[in-house]
Coordinates of C-alpha atoms in Angstrom, one line a residue:
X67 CA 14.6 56.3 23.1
X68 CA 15.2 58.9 20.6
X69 CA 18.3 59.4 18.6
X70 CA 18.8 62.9 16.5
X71 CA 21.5 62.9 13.8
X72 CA 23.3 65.5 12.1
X73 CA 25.9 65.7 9.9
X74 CA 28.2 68.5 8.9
X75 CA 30.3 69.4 5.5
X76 CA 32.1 72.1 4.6
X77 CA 35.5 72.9 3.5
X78 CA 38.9 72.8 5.2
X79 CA 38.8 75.8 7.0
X80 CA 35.5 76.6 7.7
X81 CA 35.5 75.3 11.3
X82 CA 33.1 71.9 10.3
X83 CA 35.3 70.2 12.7
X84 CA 34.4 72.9 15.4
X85 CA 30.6 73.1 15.1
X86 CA 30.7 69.2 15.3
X87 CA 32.3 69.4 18.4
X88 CA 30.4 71.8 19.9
X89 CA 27.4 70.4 19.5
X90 CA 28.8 67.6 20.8
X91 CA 30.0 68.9 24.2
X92 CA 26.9 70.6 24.5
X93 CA 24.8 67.4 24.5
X94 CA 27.2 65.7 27.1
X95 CA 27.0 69.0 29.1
X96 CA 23.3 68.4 29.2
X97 CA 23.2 64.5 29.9
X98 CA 22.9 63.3 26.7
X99 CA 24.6 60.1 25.5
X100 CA 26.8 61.4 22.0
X101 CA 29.0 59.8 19.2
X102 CA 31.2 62.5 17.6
X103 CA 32.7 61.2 14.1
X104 CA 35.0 63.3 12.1
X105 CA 36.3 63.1 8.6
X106 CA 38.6 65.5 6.5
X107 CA 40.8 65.5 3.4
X108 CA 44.1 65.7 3.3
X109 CA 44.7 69.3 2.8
X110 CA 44.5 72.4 5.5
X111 CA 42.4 74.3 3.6
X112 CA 39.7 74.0 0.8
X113 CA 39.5 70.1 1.5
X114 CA 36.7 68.3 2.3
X115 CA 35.7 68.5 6.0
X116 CA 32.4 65.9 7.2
X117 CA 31.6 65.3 10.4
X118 CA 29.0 62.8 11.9
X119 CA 27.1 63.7 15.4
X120 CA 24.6 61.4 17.1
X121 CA 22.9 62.6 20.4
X122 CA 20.4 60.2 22.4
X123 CA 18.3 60.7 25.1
X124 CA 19.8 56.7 26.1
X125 CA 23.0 55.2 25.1
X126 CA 23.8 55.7 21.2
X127 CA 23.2 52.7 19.3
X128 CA 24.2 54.3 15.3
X129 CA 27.3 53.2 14.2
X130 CA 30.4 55.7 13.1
X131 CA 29.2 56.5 9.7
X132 CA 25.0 56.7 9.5
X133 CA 23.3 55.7 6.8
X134 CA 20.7 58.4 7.3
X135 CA 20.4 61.3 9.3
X136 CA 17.7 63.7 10.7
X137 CA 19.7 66.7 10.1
X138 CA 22.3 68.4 8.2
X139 CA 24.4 71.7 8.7
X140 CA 26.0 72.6 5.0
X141 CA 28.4 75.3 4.9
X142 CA 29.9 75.0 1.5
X143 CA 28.1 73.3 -1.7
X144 CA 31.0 71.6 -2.7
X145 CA 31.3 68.1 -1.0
X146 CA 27.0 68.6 0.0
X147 CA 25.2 65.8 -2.8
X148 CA 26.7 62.5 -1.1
X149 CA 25.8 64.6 1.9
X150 CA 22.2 65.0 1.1
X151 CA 21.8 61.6 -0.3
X152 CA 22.1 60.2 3.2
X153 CA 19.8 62.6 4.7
X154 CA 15.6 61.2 5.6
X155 CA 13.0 62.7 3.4
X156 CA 12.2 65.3 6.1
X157 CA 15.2 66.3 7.1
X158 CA 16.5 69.5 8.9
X159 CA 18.8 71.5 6.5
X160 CA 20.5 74.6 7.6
X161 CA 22.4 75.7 4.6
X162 CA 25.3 78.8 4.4
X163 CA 23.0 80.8 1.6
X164 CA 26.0 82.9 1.0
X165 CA 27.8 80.0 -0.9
X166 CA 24.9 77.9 -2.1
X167 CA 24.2 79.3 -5.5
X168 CA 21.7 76.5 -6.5
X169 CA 18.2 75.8 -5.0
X170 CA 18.2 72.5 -2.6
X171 CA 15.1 70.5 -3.3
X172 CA 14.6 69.5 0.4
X173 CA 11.2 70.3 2.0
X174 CA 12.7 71.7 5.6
X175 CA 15.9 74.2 4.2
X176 CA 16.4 77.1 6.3
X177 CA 19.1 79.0 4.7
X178 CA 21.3 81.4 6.9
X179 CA 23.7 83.8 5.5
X180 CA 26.5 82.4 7.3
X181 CA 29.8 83.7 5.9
X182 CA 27.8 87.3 5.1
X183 CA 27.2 87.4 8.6
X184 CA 30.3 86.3 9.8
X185 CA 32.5 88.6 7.6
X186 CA 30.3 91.7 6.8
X187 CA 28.5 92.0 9.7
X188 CA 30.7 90.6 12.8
X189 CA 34.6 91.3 11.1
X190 CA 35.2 88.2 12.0
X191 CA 35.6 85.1 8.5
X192 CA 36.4 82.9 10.8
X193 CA 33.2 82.6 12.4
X194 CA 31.4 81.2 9.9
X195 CA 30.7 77.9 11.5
X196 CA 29.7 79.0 14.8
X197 CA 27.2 81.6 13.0
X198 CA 25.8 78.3 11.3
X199 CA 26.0 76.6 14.5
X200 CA 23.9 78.9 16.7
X201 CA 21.5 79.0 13.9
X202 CA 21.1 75.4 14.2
X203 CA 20.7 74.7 17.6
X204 CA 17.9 77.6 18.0
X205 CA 15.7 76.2 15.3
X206 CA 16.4 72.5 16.9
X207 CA 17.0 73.0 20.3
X208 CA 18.8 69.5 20.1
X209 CA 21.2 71.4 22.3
X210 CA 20.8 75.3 24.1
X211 CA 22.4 78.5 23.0
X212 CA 24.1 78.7 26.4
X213 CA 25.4 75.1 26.5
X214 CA 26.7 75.6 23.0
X215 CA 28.8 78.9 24.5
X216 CA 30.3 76.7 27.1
X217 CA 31.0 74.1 24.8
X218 CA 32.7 76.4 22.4
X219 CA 34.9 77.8 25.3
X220 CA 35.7 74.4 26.3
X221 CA 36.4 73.3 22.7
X222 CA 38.8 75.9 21.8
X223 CA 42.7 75.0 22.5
X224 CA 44.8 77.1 24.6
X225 CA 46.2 78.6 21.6
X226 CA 42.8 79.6 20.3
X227 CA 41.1 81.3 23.6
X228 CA 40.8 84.8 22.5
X229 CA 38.5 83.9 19.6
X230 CA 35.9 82.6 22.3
X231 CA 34.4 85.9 22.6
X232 CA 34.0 86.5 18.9
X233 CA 32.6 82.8 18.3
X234 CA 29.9 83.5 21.2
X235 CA 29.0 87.0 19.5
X236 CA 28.6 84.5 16.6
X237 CA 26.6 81.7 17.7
X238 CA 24.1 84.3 19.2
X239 CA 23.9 85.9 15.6
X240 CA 23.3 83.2 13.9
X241 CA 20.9 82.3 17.0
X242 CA 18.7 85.4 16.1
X243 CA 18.7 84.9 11.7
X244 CA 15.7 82.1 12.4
X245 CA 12.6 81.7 14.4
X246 CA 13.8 79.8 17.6
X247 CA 12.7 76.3 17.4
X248 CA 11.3 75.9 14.3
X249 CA 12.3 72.2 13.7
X250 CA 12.4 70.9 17.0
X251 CA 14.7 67.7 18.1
X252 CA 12.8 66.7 20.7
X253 CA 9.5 66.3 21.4
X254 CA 9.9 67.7 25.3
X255 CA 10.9 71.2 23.3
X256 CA 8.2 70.6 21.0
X257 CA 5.3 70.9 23.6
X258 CA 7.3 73.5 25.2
X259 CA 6.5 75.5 22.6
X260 CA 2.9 74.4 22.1

C-alpha cells in the first residue's frame, strides 16, 4: 500500500483550507481512502492556515498530524520552515514564487507564480490557491484535473457557487504553468508516462 502526503500553509485568506479540501474530495471521488486535517490561527486574515492531507491506495494508517510528508503546497513564506522541516529529503514542493523571495534549498521545488497568475492574469486574487492547486495535481497526478473541478464545485458553500467558474479557469491555469506529471504520486501514473 502506498500512502502520499501533503501538507499545505499559507495565510488566512489564501484558500489553504480550500485546496486541502479539494484535493481531498478528489481522492474520495476516485476511491481513494483520505484523512483531511486542518489547522488555522485565530484570525480571518493574515493568520496561519496548515493543513494536513493523506491519500492511500488502502485504508490510511498516518495519524492527524505527520511527522513527515512526501509533498508540500506553500503559498506564503511566512509560517513555511516548521513546514519544511517535516517534509522527506525528496520531497515535492510546489511553492507560490510570487511571495517567496528567498531560494528553498529543496532538490524537487517547482515554483508557480500563483498570486501573479491569479491577480494579473485571471482578475481574480482570490484564486490563488486553486492556481497552486491545479499546478499540483498536474505535476503529481495524486489526483486528476477533472476530479479536482468536481471537488471544487462540491467544496464550495451555497454562498460561494459563483466563484466555481473562476476557480476551474484557475486550477486549469495553474494546470498548464508545469510539465504534467513531472513528480508522479503513483507509480501506475508513472509508467503511464513511460
Amino acid at each position: 500500500m502506498t500512502e502520499r502526503e501533503l501538507l499545505l500553509t499559507g495565510i488566512g485568506g489564501q484558500g489553504v483550507q480550500l485546496a486541502a479540501q479539494v484535493i481531498a474530495r478528489a481522492a474520495v471521488l476516485e476511491g481513494r481512502d483520505v484523512m483531511l486535517f486542518g489547522v488555522y490561527g485565530g484570525v480571518m486574515r493574515g493568520g496561519n492556515s496548515d493543513a494536513t492531507v493523506v491519500v492511500g491506495d488502502g485504508p490510511v494508517q498516518a495519524p492527524p498530524i505527520v511527522s513527515h510528508a512526501w509533498s508540500a503546497l506553500a503559498l506564503h513564506p511566512r509560517y513555511w520552515e516548521p513546514l519544511a522541516a517535516r517534509l522527506v529529503p525528496d520531497a515535492v514542493v510546489v511553492l507560490n514564487s510570487s511571495l517567496f523571495e528567498e531560494p528553498v534549498d529543496l532538490h524537487r521545488v517547482y515554483e508557480v507564480p500563483a498570486t501573479q497568475v491569479a491577480t494579473e492574469e485571471l482578475a481574480n486574487p482570490m484564486a490563488v490557491s486553486m492556481v497552486a492547486t491545479g499546478a499540483y495535481v498536474a505535476l503529481t497526478g495524486l489526483v486528476a484535473l477533472d476530479s479536482a473541478v468536481a471537488a471544487m464545485e462540491e467544496s464550495l458553500p451555497a454562498y460561494r457557487h459563483q466563484h466555481a467558474e473562476g476557480n476551474t479557469r484557475a486550477l486549469r491555469a495553474g494546470a498548464e504553468l508545469v510539465e504534467p506529471l513531472a513528480a508522479p504520486a503513483w507509480s501506475a501514473v508513472e509508467a503511464a508516462t513511460a
